Short mmCIF file of C-alpha atoms in Angstrom, two decimals:
data_model
loop_
_atom_site.label_atom_id
_atom_site.label_comp_id
_atom_site.label_asym_id
_atom_site.label_seq_id
_atom_site.Cartn_x
_atom_site.Cartn_y
_atom_site.Cartn_z
CA MET A 1070 21.87 -1.43 13.14
CA GLU A 1071 20.28 -4.05 10.88
CA LYS A 1072 17.47 -4.55 13.40
CA TYR A 1073 16.51 -0.87 13.03
CA HIS A 1074 16.51 -1.19 9.27
CA LYS A 1075 13.94 -3.89 9.39
CA LEU A 1076 11.86 -1.93 11.84
CA LEU A 1077 12.05 1.21 9.62
CA HIS A 1078 11.02 -0.95 6.62
CA HIS A 1079 8.04 -2.29 8.49
CA LEU A 1080 6.99 1.21 9.43
CA GLY A 1081 7.48 2.26 5.84
CA VAL A 1082 5.28 -0.52 4.62
CA ALA A 1083 2.67 0.39 7.22
CA VAL A 1084 2.70 3.98 5.98
CA GLY A 1085 2.30 2.76 2.44
CA PHE A 1086 -0.64 0.67 3.38
CA ILE A 1087 -2.26 3.70 5.11
CA PHE A 1088 -1.59 5.58 1.81
CA LEU A 1089 -3.46 2.89 -0.18
CA ILE A 1090 -6.48 3.07 2.17
CA THR A 1091 -6.43 6.94 2.01
CA TRP A 1092 -6.27 6.81 -1.73
CA PHE A 1093 -9.29 4.61 -1.85
CA TYR A 1094 -11.33 6.75 0.42
CA LEU A 1095 -10.33 9.92 -1.36
CA GLY A 1096 -11.33 8.41 -4.68
CA ARG A 1097 -14.59 7.31 -3.18
CA SER A 1098 -15.29 10.64 -1.46
CA PHE A 1099 -14.59 12.53 -4.69
CA GLY A 1100 -17.36 10.45 -6.29
CA PHE A 1101 -15.18 8.52 -8.85
CA LEU A 1102 -16.93 5.29 -8.18
CA ASP A 1103 -20.42 6.77 -8.32
CA TRP A 1104 -19.48 8.49 -11.54
CA ALA A 1105 -18.26 5.30 -13.09
CA VAL A 1106 -21.24 3.28 -12.08
CA SER A 1107 -23.59 5.93 -13.50
CA PHE A 1108 -22.57 4.86 -17.01
CA ALA A 1109 -23.58 1.22 -16.50
CA PRO A 1110 -27.00 -0.32 -16.61
CA ALA A 1111 -28.29 -1.45 -13.23
CA SER A 1112 -27.74 -5.14 -14.19
CA HIS A 1113 -24.00 -4.54 -14.59
CA ALA A 1114 -23.45 -1.99 -11.71
CA GLY A 1115 -21.41 -4.39 -9.60
CA ALA A 1116 -19.04 -5.35 -12.46
CA VAL A 1117 -18.47 -1.67 -13.32
CA LEU A 1118 -17.89 -0.84 -9.69
CA MET A 1119 -15.20 -3.48 -9.47
CA LEU A 1120 -13.67 -2.27 -12.64
CA ALA A 1121 -13.67 1.31 -11.38
CA ILE A 1122 -12.03 0.32 -8.19
CA MET A 1123 -9.23 -1.50 -10.13
CA VAL A 1124 -8.72 1.51 -12.44
CA MET A 1125 -8.77 3.92 -9.45
CA MET A 1126 -6.22 1.92 -7.48
CA VAL A 1127 -3.62 1.25 -10.27
CA PRO A 1128 -1.75 4.55 -9.75
CA ALA A 1129 -1.69 4.09 -5.97
CA PHE A 1130 -0.28 0.56 -6.31
CA LEU A 1131 2.40 1.78 -8.71
CA ILE A 1132 3.36 4.67 -6.35
CA TRP A 1133 3.48 2.17 -3.43
CA LYS A 1134 5.57 -0.31 -5.38
CA TYR A 1135 8.23 2.26 -6.38
CA VAL A 1136 8.35 3.89 -2.92
CA ASN A 1137 8.69 0.48 -1.32
CA ARG A 1138 11.50 -0.57 -3.63
CA TRP A 1139 13.24 2.82 -2.98
CA LEU A 1140 12.89 2.30 0.72
CA GLU A 1141 14.32 -1.23 0.50
CA LYS A 1142 17.30 0.16 -1.47
CA LYS A 1143 17.93 2.88 1.07
CA LEU A 1144 17.68 0.54 4.00
CA ASN A 1145 19.66 -2.23 2.31
CA ILE A 1146 16.83 -4.73 2.65
CA THR A 1147 17.49 -7.71 0.38
CA GLY A 1148 15.18 -10.40 -0.82
CA LYS A 1149 13.54 -11.95 -3.82
CA TYR A 1150 10.62 -10.58 -5.69
CA TYR A 1151 7.98 -12.88 -7.06
CA GLU A 1152 8.09 -11.28 -10.51
CA ASP A 1153 11.88 -11.60 -10.75
CA ASP A 1154 11.58 -15.29 -11.81
CA VAL A 1155 8.81 -14.55 -14.24
CA TYR A 1156 10.60 -11.82 -16.08
CA ARG A 1157 14.16 -13.13 -15.72
CA LYS A 1158 14.56 -14.04 -19.37
#
């Protein structure tokens, strides 16, 4: 049964990754990136584009993080998170 839990977890992570890609392309197709770059001078368009991508993707990464943790809890997948040692205090 444990073998199937790992497979389901891998499938869940794959679906989450597809979700991230879809979120990016939806944000791009709705014109969010063009809208954000329109506020910047041409000399800073690349920096503003990168900032807009980061701002646009923050909600998607938070959703993915919480769904992934929920999935790990449901499937009893154990492990160690990188941030656990940083925030352990």
